[in-house]
XYZ file of C-alpha atoms in Angstrom:
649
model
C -7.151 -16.377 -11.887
C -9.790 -13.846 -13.671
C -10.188 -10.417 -12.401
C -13.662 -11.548 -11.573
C -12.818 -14.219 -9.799
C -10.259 -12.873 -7.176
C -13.161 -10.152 -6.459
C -16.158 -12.029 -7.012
C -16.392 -12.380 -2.861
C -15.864 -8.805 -2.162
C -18.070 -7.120 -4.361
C -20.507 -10.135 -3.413
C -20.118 -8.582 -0.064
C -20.255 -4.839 -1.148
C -23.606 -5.886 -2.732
C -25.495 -7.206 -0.042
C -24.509 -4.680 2.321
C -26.225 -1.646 0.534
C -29.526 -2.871 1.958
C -31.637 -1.752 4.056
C -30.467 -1.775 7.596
C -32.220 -3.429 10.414
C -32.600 0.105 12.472
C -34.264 3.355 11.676
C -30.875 5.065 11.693
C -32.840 8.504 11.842
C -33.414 7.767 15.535
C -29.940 6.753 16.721
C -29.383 7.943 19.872
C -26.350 10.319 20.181
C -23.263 8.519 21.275
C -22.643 7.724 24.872
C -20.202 10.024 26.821
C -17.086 8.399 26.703
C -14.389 8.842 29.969
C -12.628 11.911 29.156
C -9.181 9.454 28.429
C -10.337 8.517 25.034
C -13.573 10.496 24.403
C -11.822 13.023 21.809
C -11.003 11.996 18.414
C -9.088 9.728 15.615
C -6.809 9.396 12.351
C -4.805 7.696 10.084
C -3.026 6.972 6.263
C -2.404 5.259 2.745
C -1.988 2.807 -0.125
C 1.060 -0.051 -1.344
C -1.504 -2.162 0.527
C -1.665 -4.228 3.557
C -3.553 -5.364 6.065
C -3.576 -7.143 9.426
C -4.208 -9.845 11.984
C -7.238 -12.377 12.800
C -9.484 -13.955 10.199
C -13.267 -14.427 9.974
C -13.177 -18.068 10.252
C -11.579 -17.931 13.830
C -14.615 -17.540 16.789
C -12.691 -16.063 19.309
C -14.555 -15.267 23.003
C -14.092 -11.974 24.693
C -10.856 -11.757 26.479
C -8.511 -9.149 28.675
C -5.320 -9.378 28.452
C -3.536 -12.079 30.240
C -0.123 -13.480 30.790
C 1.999 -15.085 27.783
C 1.194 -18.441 27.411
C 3.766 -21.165 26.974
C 2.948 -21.677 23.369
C 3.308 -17.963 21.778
C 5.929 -16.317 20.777
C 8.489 -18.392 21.691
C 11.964 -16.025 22.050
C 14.184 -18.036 20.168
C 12.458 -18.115 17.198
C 14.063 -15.013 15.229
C 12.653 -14.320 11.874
C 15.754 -12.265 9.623
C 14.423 -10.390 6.573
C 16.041 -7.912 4.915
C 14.433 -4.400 3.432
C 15.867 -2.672 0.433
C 15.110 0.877 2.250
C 15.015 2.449 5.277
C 11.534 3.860 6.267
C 10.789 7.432 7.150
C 8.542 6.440 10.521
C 6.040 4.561 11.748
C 2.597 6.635 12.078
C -0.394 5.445 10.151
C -1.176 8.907 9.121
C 2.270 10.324 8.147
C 3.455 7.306 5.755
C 2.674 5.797 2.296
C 5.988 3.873 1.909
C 5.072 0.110 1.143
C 7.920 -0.786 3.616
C 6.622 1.311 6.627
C 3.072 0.214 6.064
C 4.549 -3.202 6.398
C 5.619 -2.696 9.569
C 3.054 -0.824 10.417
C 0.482 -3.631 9.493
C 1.750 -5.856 12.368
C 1.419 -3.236 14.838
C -1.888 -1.317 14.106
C -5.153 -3.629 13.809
C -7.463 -2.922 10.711
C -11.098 -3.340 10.267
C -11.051 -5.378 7.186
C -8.609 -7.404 5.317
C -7.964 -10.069 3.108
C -8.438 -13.633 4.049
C -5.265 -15.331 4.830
C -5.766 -18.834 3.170
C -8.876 -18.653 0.813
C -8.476 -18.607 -2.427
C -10.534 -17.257 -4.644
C -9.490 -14.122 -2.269
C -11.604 -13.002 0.530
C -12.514 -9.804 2.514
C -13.111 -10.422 5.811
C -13.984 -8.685 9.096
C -10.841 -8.304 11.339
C -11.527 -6.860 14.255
C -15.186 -5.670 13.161
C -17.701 -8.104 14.349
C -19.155 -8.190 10.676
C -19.448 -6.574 7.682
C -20.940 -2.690 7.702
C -24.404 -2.429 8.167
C -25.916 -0.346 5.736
C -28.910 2.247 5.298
C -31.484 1.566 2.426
C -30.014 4.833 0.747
C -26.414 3.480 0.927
C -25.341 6.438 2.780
C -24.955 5.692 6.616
C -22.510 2.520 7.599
C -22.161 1.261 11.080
C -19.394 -0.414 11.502
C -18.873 -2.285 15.392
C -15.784 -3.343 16.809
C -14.825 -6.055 18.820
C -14.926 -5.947 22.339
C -11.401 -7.735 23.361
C -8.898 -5.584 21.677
C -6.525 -3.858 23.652
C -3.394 -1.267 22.789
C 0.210 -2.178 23.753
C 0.737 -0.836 27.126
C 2.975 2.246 27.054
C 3.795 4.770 29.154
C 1.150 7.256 27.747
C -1.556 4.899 29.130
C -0.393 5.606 32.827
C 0.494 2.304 33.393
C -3.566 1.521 32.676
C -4.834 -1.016 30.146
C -6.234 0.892 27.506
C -9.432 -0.790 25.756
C -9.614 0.417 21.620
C -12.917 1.950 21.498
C -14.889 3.242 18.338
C -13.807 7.097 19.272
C -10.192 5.329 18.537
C -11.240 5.499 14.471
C -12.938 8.507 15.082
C -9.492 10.689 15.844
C -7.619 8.673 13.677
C -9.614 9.467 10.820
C -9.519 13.302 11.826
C -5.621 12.825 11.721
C -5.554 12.112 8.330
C -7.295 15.457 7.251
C -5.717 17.679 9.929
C -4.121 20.111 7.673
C -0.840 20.031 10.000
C -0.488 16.685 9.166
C -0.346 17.438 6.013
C -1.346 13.102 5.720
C -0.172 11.992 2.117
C -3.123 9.369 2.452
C -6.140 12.411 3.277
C -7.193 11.072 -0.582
C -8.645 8.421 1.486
C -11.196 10.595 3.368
C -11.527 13.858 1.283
C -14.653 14.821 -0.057
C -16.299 11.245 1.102
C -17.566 12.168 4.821
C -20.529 14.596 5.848
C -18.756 17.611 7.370
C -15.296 16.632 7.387
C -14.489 18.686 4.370
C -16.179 21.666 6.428
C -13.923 20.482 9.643
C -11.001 21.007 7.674
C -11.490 24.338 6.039
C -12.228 25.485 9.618
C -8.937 24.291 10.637
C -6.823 25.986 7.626
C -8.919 29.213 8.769
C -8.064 28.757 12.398
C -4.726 26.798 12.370
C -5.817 24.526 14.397
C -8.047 21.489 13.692
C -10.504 20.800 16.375
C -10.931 17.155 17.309
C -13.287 17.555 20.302
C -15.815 19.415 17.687
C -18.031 16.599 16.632
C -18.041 15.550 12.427
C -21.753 14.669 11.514
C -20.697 12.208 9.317
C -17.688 10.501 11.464
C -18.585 10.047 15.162
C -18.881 7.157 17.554
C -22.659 5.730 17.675
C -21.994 4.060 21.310
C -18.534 2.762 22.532
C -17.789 0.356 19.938
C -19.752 1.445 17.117
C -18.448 3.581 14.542
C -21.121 5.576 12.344
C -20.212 6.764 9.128
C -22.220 9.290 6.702
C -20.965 9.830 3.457
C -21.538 12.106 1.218
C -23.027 10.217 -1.474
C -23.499 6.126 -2.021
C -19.950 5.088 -2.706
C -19.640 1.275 -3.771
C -15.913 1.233 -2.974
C -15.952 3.167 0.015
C -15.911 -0.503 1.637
C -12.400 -1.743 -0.307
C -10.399 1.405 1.613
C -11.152 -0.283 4.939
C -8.268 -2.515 5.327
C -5.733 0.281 4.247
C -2.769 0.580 6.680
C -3.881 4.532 6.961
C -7.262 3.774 8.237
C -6.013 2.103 11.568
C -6.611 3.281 14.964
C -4.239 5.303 17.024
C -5.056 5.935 20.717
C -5.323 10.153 21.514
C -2.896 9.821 24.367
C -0.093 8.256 22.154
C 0.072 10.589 19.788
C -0.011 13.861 22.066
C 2.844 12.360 24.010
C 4.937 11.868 21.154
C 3.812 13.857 18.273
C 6.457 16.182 16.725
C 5.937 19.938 15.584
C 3.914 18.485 12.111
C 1.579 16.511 14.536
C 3.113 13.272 13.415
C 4.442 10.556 16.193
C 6.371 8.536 13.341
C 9.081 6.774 16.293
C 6.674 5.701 18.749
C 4.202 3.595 17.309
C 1.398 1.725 19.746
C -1.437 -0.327 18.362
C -3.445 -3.546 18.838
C -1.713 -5.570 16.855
C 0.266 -8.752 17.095
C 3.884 -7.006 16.896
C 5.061 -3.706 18.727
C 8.239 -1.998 17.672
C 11.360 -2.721 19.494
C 14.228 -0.993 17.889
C 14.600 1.486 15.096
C 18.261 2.436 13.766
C 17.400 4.747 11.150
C 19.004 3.330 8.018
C 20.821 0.101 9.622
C 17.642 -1.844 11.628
C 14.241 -2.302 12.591
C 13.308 -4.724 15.627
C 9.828 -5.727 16.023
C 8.697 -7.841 19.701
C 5.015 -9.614 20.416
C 3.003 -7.670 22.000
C 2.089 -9.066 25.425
C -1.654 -8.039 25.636
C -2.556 -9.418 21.948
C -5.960 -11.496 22.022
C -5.288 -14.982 21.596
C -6.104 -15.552 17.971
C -5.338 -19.155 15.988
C -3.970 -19.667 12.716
C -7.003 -20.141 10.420
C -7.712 -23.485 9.094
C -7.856 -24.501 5.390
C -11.309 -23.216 3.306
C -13.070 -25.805 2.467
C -12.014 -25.684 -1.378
C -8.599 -25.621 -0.462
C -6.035 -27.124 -2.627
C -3.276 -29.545 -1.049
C -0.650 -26.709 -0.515
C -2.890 -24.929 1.584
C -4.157 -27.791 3.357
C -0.358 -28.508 3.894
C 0.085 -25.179 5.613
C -2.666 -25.303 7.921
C -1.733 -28.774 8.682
C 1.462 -27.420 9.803
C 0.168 -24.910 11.762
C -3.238 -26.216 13.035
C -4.413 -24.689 16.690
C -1.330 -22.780 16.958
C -1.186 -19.053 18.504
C -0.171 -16.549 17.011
C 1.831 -14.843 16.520
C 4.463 -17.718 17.299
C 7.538 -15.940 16.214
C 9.559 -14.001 18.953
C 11.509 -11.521 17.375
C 11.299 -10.195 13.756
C 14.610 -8.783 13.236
C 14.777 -6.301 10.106
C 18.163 -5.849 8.022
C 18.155 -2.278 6.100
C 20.415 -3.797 3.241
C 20.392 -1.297 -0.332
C 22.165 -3.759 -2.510
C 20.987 -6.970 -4.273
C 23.702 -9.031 -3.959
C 24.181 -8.659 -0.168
C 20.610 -9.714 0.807
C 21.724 -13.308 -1.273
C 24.921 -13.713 0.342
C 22.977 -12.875 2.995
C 20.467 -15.662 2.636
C 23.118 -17.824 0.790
C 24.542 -18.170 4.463
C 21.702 -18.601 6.425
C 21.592 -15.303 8.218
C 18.144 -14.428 6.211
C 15.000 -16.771 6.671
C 12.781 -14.980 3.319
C 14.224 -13.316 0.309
C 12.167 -11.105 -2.243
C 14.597 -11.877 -5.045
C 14.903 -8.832 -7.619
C 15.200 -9.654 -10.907
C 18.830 -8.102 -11.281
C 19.884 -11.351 -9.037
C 17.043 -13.377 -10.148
C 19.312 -15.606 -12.817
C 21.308 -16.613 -9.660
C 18.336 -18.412 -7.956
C 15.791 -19.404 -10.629
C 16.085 -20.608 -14.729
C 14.191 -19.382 -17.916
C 11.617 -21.366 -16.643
C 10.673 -19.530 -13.358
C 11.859 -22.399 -11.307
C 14.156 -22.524 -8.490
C 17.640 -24.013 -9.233
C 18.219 -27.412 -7.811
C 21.535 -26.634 -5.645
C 18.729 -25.085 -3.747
C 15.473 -27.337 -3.725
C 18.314 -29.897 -2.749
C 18.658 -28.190 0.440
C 14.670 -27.340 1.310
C 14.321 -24.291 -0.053
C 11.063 -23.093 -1.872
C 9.976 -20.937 -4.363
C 6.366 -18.924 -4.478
C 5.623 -16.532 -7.728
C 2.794 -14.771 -8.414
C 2.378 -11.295 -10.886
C 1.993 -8.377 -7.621
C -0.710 -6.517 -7.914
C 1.366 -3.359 -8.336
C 2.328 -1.355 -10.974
C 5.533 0.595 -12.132
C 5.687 4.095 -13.678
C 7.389 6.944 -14.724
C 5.910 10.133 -13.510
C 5.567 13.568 -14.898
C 4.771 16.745 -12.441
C 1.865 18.484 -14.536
C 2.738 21.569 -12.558
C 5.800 21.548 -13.886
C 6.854 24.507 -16.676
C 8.749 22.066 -18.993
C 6.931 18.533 -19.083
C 3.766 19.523 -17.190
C 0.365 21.282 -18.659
C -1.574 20.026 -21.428
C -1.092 21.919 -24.514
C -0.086 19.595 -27.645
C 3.286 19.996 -27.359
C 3.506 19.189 -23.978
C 1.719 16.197 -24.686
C 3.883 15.647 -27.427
C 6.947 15.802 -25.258
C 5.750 13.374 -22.548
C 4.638 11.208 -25.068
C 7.530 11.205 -26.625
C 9.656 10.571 -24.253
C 8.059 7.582 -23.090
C 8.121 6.032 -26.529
C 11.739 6.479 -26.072
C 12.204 4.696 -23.296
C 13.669 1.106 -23.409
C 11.228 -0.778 -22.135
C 11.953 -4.213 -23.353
C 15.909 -3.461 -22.214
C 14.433 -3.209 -18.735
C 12.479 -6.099 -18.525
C 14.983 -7.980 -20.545
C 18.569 -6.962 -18.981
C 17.683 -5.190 -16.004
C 15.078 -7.326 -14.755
C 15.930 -10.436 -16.363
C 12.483 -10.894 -17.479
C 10.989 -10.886 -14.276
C 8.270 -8.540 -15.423
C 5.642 -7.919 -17.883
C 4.840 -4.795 -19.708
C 2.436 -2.418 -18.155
C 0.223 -1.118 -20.442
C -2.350 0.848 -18.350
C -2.619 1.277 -14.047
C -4.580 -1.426 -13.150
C -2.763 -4.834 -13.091
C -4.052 -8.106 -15.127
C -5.676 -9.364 -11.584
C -7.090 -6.210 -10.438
C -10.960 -6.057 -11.654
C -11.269 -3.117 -14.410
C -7.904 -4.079 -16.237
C -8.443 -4.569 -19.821
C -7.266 -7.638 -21.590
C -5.544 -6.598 -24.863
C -5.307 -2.811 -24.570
C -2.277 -1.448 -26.451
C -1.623 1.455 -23.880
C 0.623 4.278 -24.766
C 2.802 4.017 -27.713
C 5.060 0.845 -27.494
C 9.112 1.508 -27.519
C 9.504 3.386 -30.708
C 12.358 5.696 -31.359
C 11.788 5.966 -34.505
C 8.413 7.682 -33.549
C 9.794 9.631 -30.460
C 12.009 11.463 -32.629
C 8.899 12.538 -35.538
C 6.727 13.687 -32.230
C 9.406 15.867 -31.167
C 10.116 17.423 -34.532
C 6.221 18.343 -35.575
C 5.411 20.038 -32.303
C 9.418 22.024 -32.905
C 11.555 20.025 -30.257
C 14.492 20.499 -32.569
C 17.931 20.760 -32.222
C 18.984 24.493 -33.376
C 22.590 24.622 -32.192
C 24.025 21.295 -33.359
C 25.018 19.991 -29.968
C 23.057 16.678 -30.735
C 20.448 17.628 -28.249
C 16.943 19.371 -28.924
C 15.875 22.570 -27.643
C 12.291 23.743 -26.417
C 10.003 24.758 -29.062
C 10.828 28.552 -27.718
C 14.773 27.773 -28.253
C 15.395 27.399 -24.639
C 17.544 24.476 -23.530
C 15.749 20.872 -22.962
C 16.649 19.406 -20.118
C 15.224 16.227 -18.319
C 15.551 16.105 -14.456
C 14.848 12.662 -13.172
C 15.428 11.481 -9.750
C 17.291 8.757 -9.003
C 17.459 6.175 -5.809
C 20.554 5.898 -3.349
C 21.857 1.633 -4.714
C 23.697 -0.164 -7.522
C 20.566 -1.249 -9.494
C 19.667 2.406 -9.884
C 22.621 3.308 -11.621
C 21.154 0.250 -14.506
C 18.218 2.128 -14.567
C 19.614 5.980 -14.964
C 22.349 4.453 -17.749
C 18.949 2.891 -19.666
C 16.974 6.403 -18.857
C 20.620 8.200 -20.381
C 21.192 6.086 -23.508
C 17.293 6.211 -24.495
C 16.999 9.746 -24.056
C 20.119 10.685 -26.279
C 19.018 8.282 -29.054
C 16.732 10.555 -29.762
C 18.303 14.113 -28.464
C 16.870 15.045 -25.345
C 19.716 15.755 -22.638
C 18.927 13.844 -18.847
C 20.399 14.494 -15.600
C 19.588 12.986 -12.214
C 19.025 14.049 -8.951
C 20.019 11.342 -6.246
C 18.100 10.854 -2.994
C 16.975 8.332 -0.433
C 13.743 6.740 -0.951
C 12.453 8.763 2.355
C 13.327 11.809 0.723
C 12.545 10.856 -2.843
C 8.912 9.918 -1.431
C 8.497 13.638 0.752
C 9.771 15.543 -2.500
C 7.298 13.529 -4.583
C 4.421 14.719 -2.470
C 5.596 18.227 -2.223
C 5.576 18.562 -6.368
C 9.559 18.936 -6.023
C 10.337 16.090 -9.109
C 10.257 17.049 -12.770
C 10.614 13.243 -13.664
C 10.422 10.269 -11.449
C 9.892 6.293 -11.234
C 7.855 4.510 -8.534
C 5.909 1.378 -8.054
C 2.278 1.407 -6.661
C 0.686 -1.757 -4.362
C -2.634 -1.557 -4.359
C -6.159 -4.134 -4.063
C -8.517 -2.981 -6.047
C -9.269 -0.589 -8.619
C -9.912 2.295 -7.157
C -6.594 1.854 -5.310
C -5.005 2.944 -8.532
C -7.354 4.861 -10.662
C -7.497 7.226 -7.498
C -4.156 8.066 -8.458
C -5.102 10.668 -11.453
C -7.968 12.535 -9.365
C -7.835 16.122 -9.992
C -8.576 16.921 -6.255
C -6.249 14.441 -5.104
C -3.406 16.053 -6.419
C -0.232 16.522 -4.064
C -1.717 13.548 -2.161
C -2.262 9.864 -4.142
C -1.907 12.176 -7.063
C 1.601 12.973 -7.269
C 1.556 13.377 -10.703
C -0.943 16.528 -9.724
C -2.415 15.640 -13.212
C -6.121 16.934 -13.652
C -8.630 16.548 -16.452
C -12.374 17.297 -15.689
C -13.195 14.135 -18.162
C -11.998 12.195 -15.686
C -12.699 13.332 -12.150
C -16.415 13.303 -13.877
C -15.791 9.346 -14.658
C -14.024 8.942 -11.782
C -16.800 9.945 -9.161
C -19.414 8.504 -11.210
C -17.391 4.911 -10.487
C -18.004 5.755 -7.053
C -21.791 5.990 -7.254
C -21.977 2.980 -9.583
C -22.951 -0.255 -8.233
C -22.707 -2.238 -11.292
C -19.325 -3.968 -11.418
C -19.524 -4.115 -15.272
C -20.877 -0.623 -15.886
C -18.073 0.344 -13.139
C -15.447 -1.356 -15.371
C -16.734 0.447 -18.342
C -15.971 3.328 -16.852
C -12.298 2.703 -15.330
C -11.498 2.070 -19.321
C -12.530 4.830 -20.092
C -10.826 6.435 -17.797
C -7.689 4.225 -19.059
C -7.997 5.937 -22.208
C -7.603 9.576 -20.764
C -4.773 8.626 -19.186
C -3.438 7.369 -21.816
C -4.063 10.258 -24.389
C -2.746 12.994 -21.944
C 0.102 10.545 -20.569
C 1.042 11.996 -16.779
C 2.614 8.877 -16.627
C 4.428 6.295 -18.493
C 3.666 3.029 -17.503
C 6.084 0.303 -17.154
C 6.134 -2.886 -15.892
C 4.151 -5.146 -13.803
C 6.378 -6.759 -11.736
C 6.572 -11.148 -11.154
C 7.624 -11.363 -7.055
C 9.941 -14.210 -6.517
C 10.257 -15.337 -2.882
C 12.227 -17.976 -2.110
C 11.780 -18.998 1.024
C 14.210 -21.402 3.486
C 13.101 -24.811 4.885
C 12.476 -23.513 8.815
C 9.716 -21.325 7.884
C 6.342 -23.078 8.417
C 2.980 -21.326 8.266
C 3.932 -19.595 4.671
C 1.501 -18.855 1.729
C 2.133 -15.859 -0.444
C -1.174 -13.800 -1.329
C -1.076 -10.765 -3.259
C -3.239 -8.560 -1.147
C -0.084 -8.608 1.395
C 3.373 -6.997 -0.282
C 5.001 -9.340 2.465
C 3.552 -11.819 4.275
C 2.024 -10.957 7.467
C 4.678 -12.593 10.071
C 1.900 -13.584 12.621
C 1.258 -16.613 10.918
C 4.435 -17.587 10.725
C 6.616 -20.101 12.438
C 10.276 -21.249 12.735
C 10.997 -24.933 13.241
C 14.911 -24.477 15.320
C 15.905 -27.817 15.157
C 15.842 -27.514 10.400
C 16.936 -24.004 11.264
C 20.175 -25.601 13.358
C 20.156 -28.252 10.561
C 20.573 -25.450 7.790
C 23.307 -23.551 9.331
C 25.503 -26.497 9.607
């Protein structure tokens, strides 16, 4: 499928929504006064991507909460998965981890997301009652909620059903700018809302951010209508709104359980379809159905749908959702576990990583027959992710932007062995990344060469013309100054790791520069990331769209999306002109431009984009994979027991 394609819908959408709205929206009336339970503020986080429940197509009628009925969520239908990391919490606004905004994408509603079933790919009101409504000058959105969505009860509500009102977005928004927070996702809001910017300079004066005082530009219009102002016409302002970061927390929740940085990461409560049951740091995570969720159906088949998706709504026409009783959550580190694992039945879905790919699928990309002889399936698609080595710009050996230290992260990406990773490591379960945005994301360009390809030979010439030489004899180059050279790169906590520090190791001495490694958990890998701690580091990135990734290199974004910290006024100029550009092919002009800066100055070298392989056993019903989701949402799932009890014999 063409860039175009998978987005035509969306920016369709995007289009016809910067019109003029049907209001004079210089007369709104000031919001209503809310009870003084919920009538304070909001916040929230991120990127990976996900999003959440409900699709357009469904017509649901205003409800309250009511008892479970008899066909949702039945309690013996487990679903097992298995993560490769433990998380660091659960709060919208203090995570960025894919796997946490996983989880965190079955309990917190969003506003948008991507449509379930269609194909092309669809963005779709969730639980907004439309699609913004727009001023003629593109500046003010009104967004309005639905009426029938209710948090989880919990003790902070006072044993009250609490309704999610617009003043719900409102503080959750303010959360993710609150300087204590110290949000890695404020990126998201920064520089984008009328007065926010001002709210939060006030709070680094005062130490304390003041979510009572109102935001001009972020406020509640009436009880479910939220009013946005931005601070200029931004044409992708509308593609951030299904980000797990952007989701509503309720006030009460969050000054119940917050800790001393604000954040309530083990006590999350949201709208959603799951609510967390358990958390063992490290070993499990538990999620249960939330008893108030709305009654919502699984959708049913677009009218262009092919016969596999006609075959999964079939399967799960009229059915509630979620139907799935328990999602039970396996914290396993190593590869070859997670297959035993699912080799004896005690896993339901398996993301297979390419290290064990060879096990489960041939050259061919298709599943061996021992296992489509007993039901099992295979669905592969190119993520819309990215893989990259970082460099901290800040830092005094690789960072800064002299031509020597251009030289030097050049070179050492040109080093690298790429095609050993793809090849060996990954068993060819990847393709080479040659700029951020992915083949499928709109703005990628087809046939751009990208930084130099593996090239020793090269590496080795860079680092001798800008004096990277080795003066002693040791076999290992010193800094152009004669100080020693040495390469810290961090390493993950797992076996595969060690594959990918050996590859870092053996590339780096072919051509003299000395490497050591730091180890840490992902958790803490991901806080020293964001605190400009790493010298070197590899990460993936999810993301939707373009700006999900091309965010990543804005100056002032740096220490949040920008880890790298990298800044070049070239490009923040390009990059906030994409904003304010409504053309999608003038926009695209601009992101390769853009490409090209990156490139040159190399805060990154990019590696792979990575082919996702689930395999997936013959119980399951209900599953389609779709990019847009790094797993797929488990409310629209189902377990049939009786090929479950059939498997296990």
């Amino acid at each position: 499928m063409t860039a175009q394609g998978r987005t035509e819908s969306l920016r369709r959408r995007a289009n016809e929504a910067f019109r003029p709205a049907a209001y004079d929206d210089l007369h709104l009336q000031a919001p209503e006064m809310l009870d003084d339970r919920i009538g304070r503020s909001r916040r929230t986080p991120m990127l990976v991507r996900s999003a959440v429940i409900a699709l357009l197509a469904l017509t649901v009628a205003p409800l309250a909460p009511q008892s479970v009925a008899a066909d949702w969520a039945d309690p013996s239908k487990v679903l097992r998965i298995a993560f490769p990391t433990d998380v660091s919490g659960f709060d919208p606004a203090g995570t960025q981890e894919t796997y946490a905004t996983v989880v965190e994408g079955r309990i917190f509603d969003a506003l948008y997301q991507w449509d379930y079933l269609a194909r092309p790919f669809k963005f779709v009101p969730s639980i907004a009652t439309g699609m913004p409504e727009i001023s003629a000058d593109g500046r003010i959105w009104m967004i309005r909620i639905r009426q029938d969505i209710y948090f989880a009860d919990d003790p902070a509500f006072g044993g009250k059903k609490r309704e999610l009102v617009a003043a719900d977005f409102v503080y959750a928004w303010k959360r993710i700018v609150d300087p204590r927070v110290r949000s890695p996702n404020s990126d998201l809001l920064e520089h984008k809302i009328v007065g926010l910017d001002a709210a939060v300079e006030k709070a680094k004066s005062s130490g304390r951010f003041d979510y009572d005082a109102e935001v001009q530009g972020l406020r509640a219009a009436d009880r479910y209508t939220l009013r946005l102002e931005l601070s200029q016409p931004d044409y992708t302002f509308l593609e951030i709104l299904d980000n797990t970061a952007l989701r509503a927390v309720a006030r009460e929740v969050i000054e119940k359980y917050a800790d001393a940085s604000g954040r309530a990461m083990r006590n999350p409560v949201g709208t959603g379809p799951y609510r967390l049951k358990e958390w063992q740091a490290g070993h499990r995570i538990v999620l249960e159905p939330n008893p108030g969720y709305r009654d919502e159906r699984f959708p049913p088949a677009p009218v262009n749908a092919d016969s596999g998706v006609k075959a999964v709504a079939d399967s799960m026409k009229g059915k509630r959702l979620p139907q799935i009783g328990r999602i039970d959550i396996a914290i396993i580190e190593e590869t070859n576990p997670r297959l035993l694992m699912f080799n004896a039945g005690q896993l339901d879905m398996l993301d297979l990583p390419g290290d064990v790919a060879p096990k489960m699928i041939d050259d061919k990309g298709t599943l061996l027959p021992e296992y489509t002889a007993k039901g099992m399936r295979l669905e592969r698609a190119t993520e819309l992710a990215v893989t990259f080595a970082y460099f901290n710009m800040e830092d005094p050996v690789v960072g800064g932007y002299s031509p020597e230290k251009v030289a030097l992260r050049r070179a050492i990406c040109s080093a690298y062995n790429l095609p050993d990773e793809i090849r060996v490591i990954r068993n060819d379960q990847a393709l080479k990344a040659t700029q951020p945005l992915p083949p499928d994301v709109e703005g990628h360009v087809p046939g751009y060469k990208g930084l130099s390809p593996y090239d020793p030979t090269t590496a080795r010439a860079l680092l001798d013309k800008f004096g990277y030489r080795d003066r002693d004899g040791d076999g290992f180059r010193e800094l152009p100054d004669g100080k020693p050279l040495t390469i810290h790169q961090l390493s993950l906590v797992g076996a595969v790791y060690r594959q990918y520090d050996d590859l870092w190791l053996k590339s780096m001495r072919e051509v003299g520069i000395r490497m050591d490694f730091q180890v840490m958990t992902f958790p803490e890998a991901f806080k020293a990331a964001h605190a400009g701690q790493l010298q070197l580091s590899s990460f993936g990135w999810n993301g939707d769209v373009a700006d999900d990734f091309m965010r990543l290199f804005y100056g002032p974004y740096a220490g949040a999306g920008n880890i790298s910290r990298f800044k070049n006024a070239e490009y923040d100029a390009l990059y906030e002109k994409s904003h304010r550009t409504p053309d999608t092919r003038e926009r695209n002009k601009l992101y390769e431009a853009m490409t090209k800066i990156v490139s040159a100055q190399a805060p990154w070298c990019t590696n792979v984009y990575r082919i996702s392989n689930t395999v997936v056993a013959p119980q399951i019903r209900g599953y389609r994979k779709n990019v847009h989701y790094f797993l797929t949402p488990w409310e629209y799932l189902d377990i049939d027991t009786t090929a479950r009890a059939a498997r296990r014999q």
